[in-house]
Coordinates of C-alpha atoms in Angstrom, one line a residue:
Chain D
M1 CA 126.4 221.5 139.3
S2 CA 123.9 219.4 137.9
W3 CA 120.0 219.8 138.7
L4 CA 120.0 217.3 141.6
T5 CA 122.7 219.5 143.8
K6 CA 121.5 222.5 143.1
L7 CA 117.7 221.1 144.9
L8 CA 119.1 219.5 147.6
P9 CA 118.8 221.1 150.8
P10 CA 122.3 222.6 152.5
K11 CA 121.8 219.9 155.6
I12 CA 121.9 216.8 152.4
K13 CA 124.8 219.0 150.5
R14 CA 126.8 218.5 153.8
A15 CA 126.4 215.2 154.9
E16 CA 127.6 213.9 152.0
G17 CA 131.3 216.0 152.4
A18 CA 130.7 214.7 155.9
R19 CA 130.8 211.4 154.7
K20 CA 134.4 211.7 153.4
T21 CA 136.3 213.5 156.0
I22 CA 135.6 209.8 157.6
P23 CA 139.6 207.9 157.8
E24 CA 140.2 206.0 155.6
G25 CA 140.3 202.5 156.1
L26 CA 138.3 202.6 159.7
W27 CA 136.2 199.7 158.4
T28 CA 136.9 196.9 156.5
K29 CA 134.5 194.4 154.7
C30 CA 135.6 190.7 155.0
E31 CA 136.2 189.9 151.5
S32 CA 135.0 186.4 152.5
C33 CA 131.3 186.8 154.2
D34 CA 130.6 190.6 153.7
A35 CA 130.7 191.8 157.6
V36 CA 131.5 195.1 158.0
L37 CA 135.2 194.8 160.5
Y38 CA 136.3 197.3 163.0
S39 CA 140.1 197.8 161.0
T40 CA 141.7 197.5 164.4
D41 CA 139.6 194.4 165.7
L42 CA 140.3 193.2 162.1
E43 CA 144.2 193.5 163.0
K44 CA 144.0 192.4 166.5
N45 CA 142.8 189.3 165.2
A46 CA 145.9 188.6 162.7
S47 CA 143.3 189.8 160.1
V48 CA 141.3 186.4 160.3
C49 CA 137.6 187.8 159.7
P50 CA 136.1 186.9 163.5
K51 CA 133.1 186.3 162.1
C52 CA 133.6 183.5 159.6
G53 CA 137.1 182.5 160.0
H54 CA 138.5 184.3 156.2
H55 CA 142.6 184.7 156.5
A56 CA 142.5 187.7 154.9
R57 CA 146.1 188.1 152.7
V58 CA 148.3 190.1 155.1
S59 CA 151.8 192.2 154.1
A60 CA 155.3 190.8 155.3
R61 CA 156.1 192.7 157.7
A62 CA 152.7 191.9 158.8
R63 CA 153.4 188.1 158.8
L64 CA 156.9 188.5 160.5
D65 CA 155.7 190.7 163.2
L66 CA 152.5 188.3 163.6
F67 CA 155.0 185.7 164.1
L68 CA 157.8 186.4 165.7
D69 CA 158.7 187.4 169.4
P70 CA 158.6 190.8 169.8
E71 CA 162.7 190.9 170.8
G72 CA 166.4 190.2 169.1
R73 CA 164.9 190.7 165.3
F74 CA 167.3 191.4 162.6
E75 CA 166.6 192.1 159.4
I76 CA 169.1 189.9 156.8
G77 CA 169.5 191.1 153.1
A78 CA 167.9 194.0 153.0
E79 CA 170.9 195.2 151.3
V80 CA 170.3 193.3 148.1
V81 CA 168.0 195.3 145.5
P82 CA 167.0 194.1 141.9
V83 CA 168.5 195.3 138.5
D84 CA 167.1 195.8 135.1
T85 CA 169.4 193.1 133.4
L86 CA 167.1 192.8 130.5
K87 CA 166.2 195.6 130.1
F88 CA 162.7 194.5 129.5
R89 CA 160.0 196.2 128.6
D90 CA 156.6 195.6 128.0
S91 CA 154.2 198.4 128.4
K92 CA 156.2 199.3 131.2
R93 CA 159.3 199.1 131.8
Y94 CA 160.5 196.5 134.6
P95 CA 162.6 199.8 136.5
D96 CA 159.1 201.9 136.6
R97 CA 157.2 198.4 137.7
L98 CA 159.9 197.9 140.6
E99 CA 159.7 201.8 141.6
E100 CA 155.7 201.2 142.0
A101 CA 155.7 197.9 143.6
E102 CA 158.2 200.3 146.0
K103 CA 155.7 202.5 146.6
A104 CA 153.0 200.6 147.3
T105 CA 154.3 198.4 149.8
G106 CA 157.4 200.4 151.2
E107 CA 159.7 197.3 150.1
T108 CA 162.3 196.7 148.2
D109 CA 161.8 193.2 146.6
A110 CA 159.3 190.8 147.3
L111 CA 160.5 188.8 150.4
V112 CA 161.3 190.3 154.0
V113 CA 163.6 187.4 155.9
M114 CA 164.2 188.1 159.8
L115 CA 166.8 186.6 162.0
G116 CA 164.1 186.3 165.3
A117 CA 163.1 183.9 167.7
V118 CA 159.4 182.5 168.4
K119 CA 158.8 181.4 171.7
T120 CA 162.4 181.7 172.5
I121 CA 163.2 179.0 170.2
P122 CA 165.6 181.2 167.9
L123 CA 165.0 180.5 163.8
V124 CA 165.4 182.9 160.4
A125 CA 162.3 183.4 159.0
A126 CA 161.3 184.9 155.9
A127 CA 157.9 186.1 154.5
F128 CA 156.9 186.7 150.6
E129 CA 154.6 190.7 150.2
F130 CA 152.3 189.6 147.7
D131 CA 152.0 193.1 147.4
F132 CA 154.8 193.1 145.4
M133 CA 154.4 192.5 142.0
G134 CA 152.5 189.3 142.7
G135 CA 154.9 188.1 144.7
S136 CA 157.1 187.2 142.2
M137 CA 161.0 185.4 143.0
G138 CA 163.6 187.0 140.8
S139 CA 166.9 187.1 141.7
V140 CA 167.3 188.7 145.0
V141 CA 164.7 187.3 146.5
G142 CA 166.4 183.9 145.4
E143 CA 169.7 186.0 147.2
R144 CA 167.9 187.0 149.9
F145 CA 166.6 183.6 151.0
V146 CA 170.1 182.2 150.4
R147 CA 171.3 184.9 152.8
G148 CA 168.5 183.3 155.0
V149 CA 169.5 179.7 154.7
R150 CA 173.4 181.0 155.3
A151 CA 172.3 182.2 158.5
C152 CA 171.1 179.1 159.6
L153 CA 174.1 177.4 158.9
E154 CA 176.7 179.9 160.4
Q155 CA 174.0 179.4 163.9
N156 CA 171.9 176.5 163.9
L157 CA 168.8 177.8 163.4
P158 CA 166.1 176.4 161.5
F159 CA 164.0 177.7 158.7
V160 CA 160.7 179.0 158.5
V161 CA 159.1 180.4 155.0
F162 CA 155.7 182.3 154.3
S163 CA 154.9 182.1 150.5
A164 CA 152.4 184.4 149.3
T165 CA 153.1 184.2 145.3
G166 CA 152.0 184.2 141.7
G167 CA 155.7 182.4 140.9
A168 CA 158.8 183.8 139.3
R169 CA 159.6 186.9 138.0
M170 CA 159.2 187.2 134.2
Q171 CA 160.2 190.6 133.8
E172 CA 164.0 188.5 134.7
G173 CA 163.6 186.1 132.4
L174 CA 165.5 182.5 132.7
L175 CA 167.1 184.4 135.7
S176 CA 163.8 184.1 137.3
L177 CA 163.9 179.9 136.5
M178 CA 166.8 179.8 137.8
Q179 CA 166.2 180.8 140.8
M180 CA 164.0 177.9 141.7
A181 CA 167.3 176.1 141.5
K182 CA 169.0 177.9 143.8
T183 CA 166.5 178.3 146.4
T184 CA 166.3 174.6 146.5
A185 CA 169.6 173.6 146.5
A186 CA 169.9 176.0 149.1
L187 CA 167.9 173.4 151.2
T188 CA 170.3 170.6 150.6
Q189 CA 172.7 172.5 153.2
L190 CA 170.2 172.8 155.8
A191 CA 169.6 169.0 155.5
A192 CA 173.2 168.4 156.1
R193 CA 173.6 170.1 159.2
R194 CA 170.1 168.3 160.4
L195 CA 168.3 171.8 160.3
P196 CA 164.5 171.5 160.2
F197 CA 163.4 173.8 157.2
I198 CA 159.1 174.6 157.6
S199 CA 157.5 175.9 154.1
V200 CA 154.3 177.5 155.1
L201 CA 151.3 177.9 151.9
T202 CA 149.3 181.2 152.5
D203 CA 147.2 182.9 149.5
P204 CA 148.3 182.3 147.1
T205 CA 151.3 180.0 146.4
M206 CA 151.4 179.2 142.8
G207 CA 153.9 178.7 139.5
G208 CA 157.7 178.7 140.1
V209 CA 157.8 178.9 143.8
S210 CA 155.5 175.8 144.7
A211 CA 157.2 174.0 142.3
S212 CA 160.5 174.4 144.5
F213 CA 161.4 175.0 148.0
A214 CA 158.3 175.7 149.1
M215 CA 156.3 171.9 148.1
I216 CA 159.2 170.1 150.3
G217 CA 159.2 171.0 153.5
D218 CA 160.1 169.0 156.5
V219 CA 156.9 170.0 157.3
V220 CA 154.4 171.4 155.0
I221 CA 151.7 173.3 156.7
A222 CA 148.7 175.6 154.7
E223 CA 146.9 178.3 156.0
P224 CA 143.1 177.4 155.1
R225 CA 141.2 178.0 152.0
A226 CA 145.0 178.8 150.7
L227 CA 145.0 178.4 147.2
V228 CA 148.1 176.3 146.1
G229 CA 149.1 174.7 143.1
F230 CA 151.7 174.7 140.2
A231 CA 149.6 176.0 137.3
G232 CA 146.9 178.5 137.8
P233 CA 143.0 177.8 137.9
R234 CA 142.7 179.2 134.6
V235 CA 145.3 177.8 132.9
I236 CA 144.1 174.2 133.6
E237 CA 140.7 175.4 132.6
Q238 CA 141.4 176.9 129.0
T239 CA 143.6 173.4 128.8
V240 CA 141.3 170.6 129.7
R241 CA 138.1 172.5 128.7
E242 CA 136.2 171.5 131.9
K243 CA 135.1 172.7 134.8
L244 CA 137.4 172.2 138.0
P245 CA 136.3 170.7 140.8
E246 CA 134.8 172.6 143.8
G247 CA 137.6 173.6 146.6
F248 CA 140.8 172.7 143.8
Q249 CA 143.8 174.0 145.1
R250 CA 142.6 175.0 147.8
A251 CA 144.7 174.1 151.2
E252 CA 141.6 171.6 152.2
F253 CA 141.8 169.8 148.9
L254 CA 145.7 169.4 148.9
L255 CA 145.2 167.7 152.6
E256 CA 143.2 165.6 151.3
K257 CA 145.1 164.1 148.2
G258 CA 148.2 164.2 150.5
A259 CA 150.1 167.1 149.0
I260 CA 150.6 168.9 152.5
D261 CA 151.0 167.4 156.9
M262 CA 148.5 170.0 158.4
I263 CA 146.7 173.3 157.6
V264 CA 147.0 175.7 160.2
D265 CA 144.6 178.8 161.4
R266 CA 147.3 181.9 161.3
R267 CA 146.4 182.7 164.9
Q268 CA 147.3 179.1 166.5
M269 CA 150.6 179.8 163.9
R270 CA 153.6 180.8 166.3
D271 CA 152.6 177.9 168.8
Q272 CA 152.3 175.1 166.0
I273 CA 155.6 176.1 164.2
A274 CA 157.4 176.3 168.3
G275 CA 155.8 173.0 168.7
L276 CA 157.0 171.0 165.8
L277 CA 159.7 172.9 166.1
A278 CA 160.9 172.4 169.6
L279 CA 160.4 168.8 168.5
L280 CA 162.5 168.7 165.4
M281 CA 166.2 169.9 167.0
R282 CA 165.2 168.2 169.8
V283 CA 164.3 170.5 172.3
P284 CA 164.0 169.3 176.1
A285 CA 160.4 168.9 177.2
A286 CA 159.3 171.7 179.5
P287 CA 158.6 170.7 183.0
S288 CA 154.9 169.7 183.1
A289 CA 153.6 172.4 186.0
Chain C
M1 CA 170.1 161.6 106.6
S2 CA 166.6 164.7 106.9
A3 CA 164.3 164.8 108.6
P4 CA 161.4 162.4 107.8
G5 CA 158.8 163.0 105.0
K6 CA 158.1 166.1 103.2
A7 CA 159.7 168.9 104.4
T8 CA 157.6 171.8 106.1
F9 CA 159.0 175.4 106.2
L10 CA 158.1 178.2 108.3
D11 CA 156.6 181.4 107.2
F12 CA 160.4 183.2 107.0
E13 CA 161.0 179.8 104.7
Q14 CA 159.0 181.0 102.6
P15 CA 162.1 181.9 100.0
I16 CA 164.0 178.7 100.6
A17 CA 160.5 177.0 99.8
E18 CA 160.2 178.4 96.1
L19 CA 163.7 177.4 95.3
E20 CA 163.6 174.2 95.9
A21 CA 160.3 173.6 95.1
K22 CA 161.8 174.7 91.8
I23 CA 164.9 172.6 92.0
D24 CA 162.2 169.8 92.4
E25 CA 160.7 170.9 88.9
L26 CA 163.4 170.8 87.6
R27 CA 165.1 167.7 88.9
Y28 CA 161.9 165.9 87.4
V29 CA 162.1 168.2 84.2
Q30 CA 166.2 166.6 83.3
D31 CA 164.7 163.0 84.2
D32 CA 163.1 162.7 80.7
S33 CA 164.8 165.1 79.2
A34 CA 167.9 165.0 77.1
V35 CA 169.5 168.3 77.6
D36 CA 171.7 168.0 80.7
I37 CA 170.8 170.7 83.0
S38 CA 172.5 169.5 86.1
Q39 CA 175.2 172.3 86.4
E40 CA 171.8 174.5 86.9
I41 CA 170.4 172.7 89.3
A42 CA 173.7 173.0 91.0
Q43 CA 174.1 175.9 90.8
L44 CA 170.5 176.9 92.2
Q45 CA 171.2 174.1 95.1
K46 CA 174.2 176.4 96.2
K47 CA 172.0 179.8 95.8
G48 CA 169.5 178.2 97.6
Q49 CA 172.2 177.4 100.9
A50 CA 173.2 180.7 100.5
L51 CA 169.6 181.7 101.1
T52 CA 169.4 179.5 103.8
K53 CA 172.6 180.7 105.9
E54 CA 170.9 184.4 105.3
I55 CA 168.0 183.8 106.6
Y56 CA 169.0 182.3 109.5
A57 CA 171.6 184.2 110.0
K58 CA 169.3 186.8 111.2
L59 CA 166.7 184.8 113.1
T60 CA 164.6 186.9 115.3
P61 CA 164.0 185.5 119.3
W62 CA 160.4 184.7 117.9
Q63 CA 161.7 183.1 114.5
I64 CA 164.0 180.8 116.4
A65 CA 160.9 180.2 118.9
Q66 CA 159.3 178.4 115.7
V67 CA 163.1 176.8 114.6
A68 CA 162.5 175.2 118.4
R69 CA 159.3 173.6 117.9
H70 CA 159.9 172.7 114.4
P71 CA 157.3 169.7 113.5
Q72 CA 160.5 168.0 112.0
R73 CA 162.7 168.6 114.5
P74 CA 165.1 166.0 116.1
Y75 CA 163.3 164.7 119.5
T76 CA 165.2 162.7 122.5
L77 CA 164.5 159.4 120.6
D78 CA 165.9 160.9 117.1
Y79 CA 169.3 161.3 119.5
V80 CA 169.2 158.1 121.4
R81 CA 169.1 156.2 117.7
L82 CA 171.4 158.5 116.1
L83 CA 174.1 158.9 119.7
F84 CA 173.9 156.1 121.7
T85 CA 174.4 152.3 121.5
D86 CA 172.0 149.2 123.0
F87 CA 169.7 151.6 125.0
Q88 CA 167.3 150.2 127.1
E89 CA 163.9 152.1 128.0
L90 CA 163.1 151.6 131.7
H91 CA 159.9 152.9 132.3
G92 CA 157.0 153.9 135.1
D93 CA 157.3 155.5 138.3
R94 CA 156.3 153.0 140.8
A95 CA 153.5 154.7 142.3
F96 CA 151.2 155.9 139.8
A97 CA 152.0 155.2 136.0
D98 CA 154.5 155.5 133.2
D99 CA 154.6 159.0 131.6
P100 CA 155.5 158.6 127.5
S101 CA 156.6 162.4 128.1
I102 CA 159.6 161.6 128.9
V103 CA 161.4 159.0 128.9
G104 CA 164.4 157.8 130.0
G105 CA 166.7 154.5 130.3
L106 CA 170.3 152.7 130.0
A107 CA 172.5 153.1 127.2
R108 CA 176.3 152.8 126.1
F109 CA 177.9 156.4 125.1
G110 CA 181.3 156.1 122.8
G111 CA 180.8 152.4 124.7
Q112 CA 180.3 153.9 128.6
P113 CA 177.2 153.0 130.8
V114 CA 175.4 156.5 130.5
V115 CA 171.4 156.9 132.0
V116 CA 169.4 158.9 129.7
I117 CA 166.6 161.3 130.6
G118 CA 164.5 163.1 128.2
H119 CA 161.2 165.0 127.3
Q120 CA 160.0 162.8 124.5
K121 CA 157.1 164.4 121.8
G122 CA 155.0 162.8 119.3
R123 CA 155.5 163.3 115.8
D124 CA 152.4 162.3 114.2
T125 CA 148.6 163.3 115.4
K126 CA 148.5 159.9 117.2
E127 CA 152.3 160.3 118.7
K128 CA 151.2 164.0 119.9
I129 CA 148.4 162.7 122.1
Y130 CA 150.1 160.0 123.4
R131 CA 153.5 161.6 124.3
N132 CA 150.9 164.6 125.7
F133 CA 153.0 167.2 123.2
G134 CA 156.1 166.6 125.2
M135 CA 154.5 168.3 128.8
P136 CA 154.8 165.7 130.9
R137 CA 152.8 164.9 134.1
P138 CA 153.8 164.3 137.9
E139 CA 154.8 161.0 136.8
G140 CA 157.2 162.0 134.9
Y141 CA 159.0 163.7 136.4
R142 CA 158.8 160.9 139.8
K143 CA 160.4 158.3 136.8
A144 CA 163.2 160.7 136.0
L145 CA 163.7 161.4 139.6
R146 CA 163.9 157.0 139.8
L147 CA 166.5 156.8 136.8
M148 CA 168.8 159.3 138.4
R149 CA 169.0 157.6 141.7
L150 CA 169.6 154.2 139.8
A151 CA 172.5 156.2 137.9
E152 CA 173.6 157.3 141.5
K153 CA 173.9 154.1 143.0
F154 CA 176.1 152.4 140.3
G155 CA 178.1 155.5 139.0
I156 CA 176.7 156.5 136.1
P157 CA 176.7 160.0 134.0
V158 CA 173.0 161.0 133.9
L159 CA 172.4 163.0 130.4
T160 CA 169.4 164.8 129.4
F161 CA 167.7 166.3 126.8
V162 CA 165.3 168.9 127.2
D163 CA 162.4 169.5 125.4
T164 CA 158.9 171.1 126.3
P165 CA 156.2 173.3 125.9
G166 CA 156.1 172.8 130.2
A167 CA 154.5 171.1 132.6
Y168 CA 151.5 169.8 132.2
P169 CA 148.7 171.7 133.4
G170 CA 145.8 169.5 134.3
I171 CA 143.8 168.5 136.9
G172 CA 144.9 164.9 137.5
A173 CA 148.3 166.3 137.6
E174 CA 147.5 169.0 140.7
E175 CA 146.3 166.7 142.3
R176 CA 148.7 163.9 142.0
G177 CA 151.7 166.8 143.4
Q178 CA 152.5 168.6 140.1
S179 CA 154.8 171.3 142.1
E180 CA 156.3 168.7 144.8
A181 CA 157.1 166.3 141.7
I182 CA 159.2 169.4 140.3
G183 CA 161.0 170.8 143.2
R184 CA 161.7 167.5 144.9
N185 CA 163.8 167.1 141.1
L186 CA 165.5 169.9 141.6
Y187 CA 166.6 169.3 145.0
A188 CA 167.9 165.8 144.3
M189 CA 169.4 167.2 141.5
A190 CA 171.2 170.1 143.3
E191 CA 173.0 167.0 145.6
L192 CA 173.3 164.2 142.9
K193 CA 176.4 161.9 143.2
V194 CA 176.9 161.7 139.4
P195 CA 178.3 163.6 136.8
V196 CA 175.2 165.5 134.7
V197 CA 175.2 167.0 131.1
V198 CA 172.0 169.2 130.4
T199 CA 171.3 170.0 127.0
V200 CA 168.3 172.3 125.3
I201 CA 167.4 170.3 122.7
G202 CA 163.9 172.2 121.7
E203 CA 161.5 173.9 124.1
G204 CA 163.3 174.6 127.2
G205 CA 159.2 175.6 129.0
S206 CA 159.7 177.0 132.5
G207 CA 159.6 174.6 135.3
G208 CA 158.5 171.5 133.2
A209 CA 161.8 172.4 131.6
L210 CA 164.4 172.8 134.7
A211 CA 162.7 169.9 136.7
I212 CA 165.6 168.1 134.7
A213 CA 167.7 170.7 133.8
V214 CA 169.7 171.2 136.9
G215 CA 173.6 170.1 136.0
D216 CA 177.4 169.9 135.7
V217 CA 177.2 171.4 132.2
V218 CA 174.4 173.4 130.5
M219 CA 174.2 173.3 126.6
M220 CA 172.2 174.5 124.1
L221 CA 171.7 174.3 120.4
Q222 CA 171.5 177.3 118.1
Y223 CA 168.3 177.6 118.1
A224 CA 166.9 176.0 121.0
T225 CA 165.0 177.9 123.6
Y226 CA 164.7 178.0 127.5
S227 CA 162.6 180.4 129.1
V228 CA 160.7 181.3 132.1
I229 CA 157.3 180.8 130.5
S230 CA 156.3 180.9 126.4
P231 CA 156.2 184.2 124.7
E232 CA 152.8 183.5 124.2
G233 CA 151.9 183.4 127.5
C234 CA 154.2 185.8 128.8
A235 CA 152.7 188.6 125.8
S236 CA 148.9 187.4 126.8
I237 CA 149.6 188.5 130.5
L238 CA 151.8 191.3 130.4
W239 CA 150.8 192.7 126.7
R240 CA 147.2 191.5 127.4
S241 CA 147.3 189.8 123.9
A242 CA 149.1 186.6 123.1
D243 CA 149.7 188.4 119.1
K244 CA 152.7 190.8 121.3
A245 CA 154.4 186.8 121.3
P246 CA 157.0 188.4 118.8
D247 CA 157.9 190.8 121.4
A248 CA 157.5 189.1 124.5
A249 CA 160.3 187.1 122.9
E250 CA 162.5 189.4 122.7
A251 CA 161.9 190.9 125.8
L252 CA 162.3 187.7 127.5
G253 CA 165.9 187.2 126.0
I254 CA 165.1 183.0 125.3
T255 CA 167.7 182.5 123.0
A256 CA 171.1 180.5 123.6
T257 CA 173.5 183.4 122.6
R258 CA 171.8 185.5 125.4
L259 CA 171.6 182.8 127.6
K260 CA 175.2 182.2 127.4
T261 CA 175.7 186.3 127.7
L262 CA 174.3 186.2 130.9
G263 CA 176.5 182.8 131.6
L264 CA 173.4 180.8 132.3
V265 CA 174.6 178.3 129.3
D266 CA 178.1 176.9 129.1
R267 CA 178.2 176.1 125.5
I268 CA 175.9 176.7 122.4
V269 CA 176.3 173.5 119.6
T270 CA 176.0 174.9 116.4
E271 CA 173.3 173.1 114.2
P272 CA 173.2 172.1 110.4
P273 CA 172.8 175.2 108.2
G274 CA 169.1 176.1 107.6
G275 CA 168.2 174.2 111.5
A276 CA 168.6 170.6 113.0
H277 CA 165.4 169.5 111.5
R278 CA 166.9 170.3 107.8
D279 CA 169.7 167.2 109.2
H280 CA 169.3 165.0 112.0
A281 CA 172.5 163.1 111.4
A282 CA 174.7 166.5 111.1
A283 CA 172.8 167.7 114.6
A284 CA 173.5 164.8 116.3
H285 CA 177.2 164.6 115.5
N286 CA 177.9 168.0 116.5
L287 CA 175.8 167.0 119.7
K288 CA 177.6 164.5 120.3
K289 CA 180.8 166.1 120.3
A290 CA 179.4 168.6 122.5
L291 CA 178.5 166.0 125.1
Q292 CA 182.1 163.9 124.9
D293 CA 184.3 166.9 125.4
A294 CA 181.6 167.7 128.5
L295 CA 181.9 163.9 130.0
R296 CA 185.7 164.5 129.4
Q297 CA 185.2 167.9 131.6
V298 CA 183.2 166.7 134.5
S299 CA 184.9 162.8 134.5
G300 CA 188.2 164.7 135.6
M301 CA 187.0 165.5 139.2
G302 CA 185.6 164.0 141.8
I303 CA 182.2 163.6 143.1
A304 CA 182.8 165.5 146.3
E305 CA 184.3 168.2 144.3
L306 CA 182.1 168.1 141.4
V307 CA 178.6 168.0 143.8
A308 CA 180.2 171.6 145.7
A309 CA 180.8 172.8 142.0
R310 CA 177.7 172.5 141.1
F311 CA 176.0 173.5 144.4
E312 CA 178.7 177.0 143.9
R313 CA 177.5 177.6 140.1
L314 CA 173.9 177.5 141.7
M315 CA 174.1 179.3 144.0
G316 CA 175.9 182.1 141.5
Y317 CA 172.6 182.4 139.7
G318 CA 170.8 186.0 139.8
K319 CA 171.7 189.4 138.7
F320 CA 171.2 191.9 141.8
K321 CA 173.2 194.6 143.9
E322 CA 173.7 195.5 147.2
E323 CA 173.4 198.9 148.6
P324 CA 173.8 200.3 152.1
V325 CA 170.2 200.2 153.7
E326 CA 169.3 203.0 154.9

């Protein structure tokens, strides 16, 4: 006990202890505008800051929960789980990293795929779990992606993917790089059957994922301010040795450069994608009221 | 034919370098000496060959990465000169520019028309800069795509040669859609209706390599490397120190033998003793045979069958297990 604690009147001490009993996570500070928000309010608002519109990162399951109709969901590919083929070890063993990631996220790998519907349009949707090893794409992500595509082919469904990833997973070496070829190749089958693939780029979508299926959707959507690019900003800065332009690699920058079709607020994502799919799938227009 | 200019030796080749210096010295002495020392020279040469073989028999993955990047290693245009006739280089992406870090064109291989596409590094400083150290920008990948579509239109097989540190991480490259250009190529190569034979001749650097490396047959030169990230890049992220690159090279499994075991590479093309840089002609000779075999293998198949087989191969990439979901 320090001399200061000893000097403090008992009341103040209590107050200090009481602060610790406030349930964790009741309040959240917006990363962008520093506004202090009720966590439940933020959650109700699709994790978009009601003050400044900042789109906070959401988990894969929360994402799909926001996006899909509540009824008729069915997970695809959960049976596919990672193995340590290379016996990869840096400062930690790959299996240990996997275990940590699983503990932190409750997921067995970085992609969750679900059969479901959006405003009654049936589809398959997939979302990256960024907190699982930076949403990195290894063999399991690739295989789950392909199983999602296969479900689309079997049932004539469109495919929607929400990316949030640093790129390929180094711990699986070249096997990870090949997932770029695998996932992208699978899209050729969707195209052959005229089934739409909509790619949604969320913060961040980088490296091996952006340089494979993510940028070649029939429609490419980004969330506001999402960082999207091939190389990370730091790598580019070190290579070209100049300061990067303001807003470089952000969704707004990509829209201006012609790289994406549109920026959509998360709170309008369901409506927007349902509308696009209805058009692409040539669903007859709803009779006007 | 040996590599142009004076031989450059890597750190681990120092014993070979010393021996060769000795041989050169003796040769010089012999020129103006009455005593015949040719026998001694021959003996030393034999010893040099044995030493080279010995050193190269137990290269570490990091040492192999050094050989793959050797400044005198044959590049795409060296193989074009040694393996093809009637080469007509075709330029530009028709949208923005011509990217000299990817070269391509029409040529004949054993008389048969082919489309050749490859990364191109520079030999001297000026050319290195001109070729952007073999790091393509989007227009390079779009030129490659244009040439692949040309090949498809006229039913000509595509031969690609992979040798790049990676796609260029620059401001303009990002602005013009580096990611999209690479992704688009992966898509197109998966369904391209002509045979595609890929050879990694030097550095297979990540997505920038893969963008011209999806094919029916994937071959690697013996001392080429192919990796999801450079050993230095991996080391600085996972080990937080680029000095750990040798460890990263080991862990990433970047060598031809390792990748063949993993089923990601079909064939390893043997290099002359001491590496392709020691004898370009011999390296080209071995590559020629491998390319002939590969083309024979794919030309026997119908196009639909070929594309279906390529697709199945792509779908087979990856190692995972299946467990009942709780």
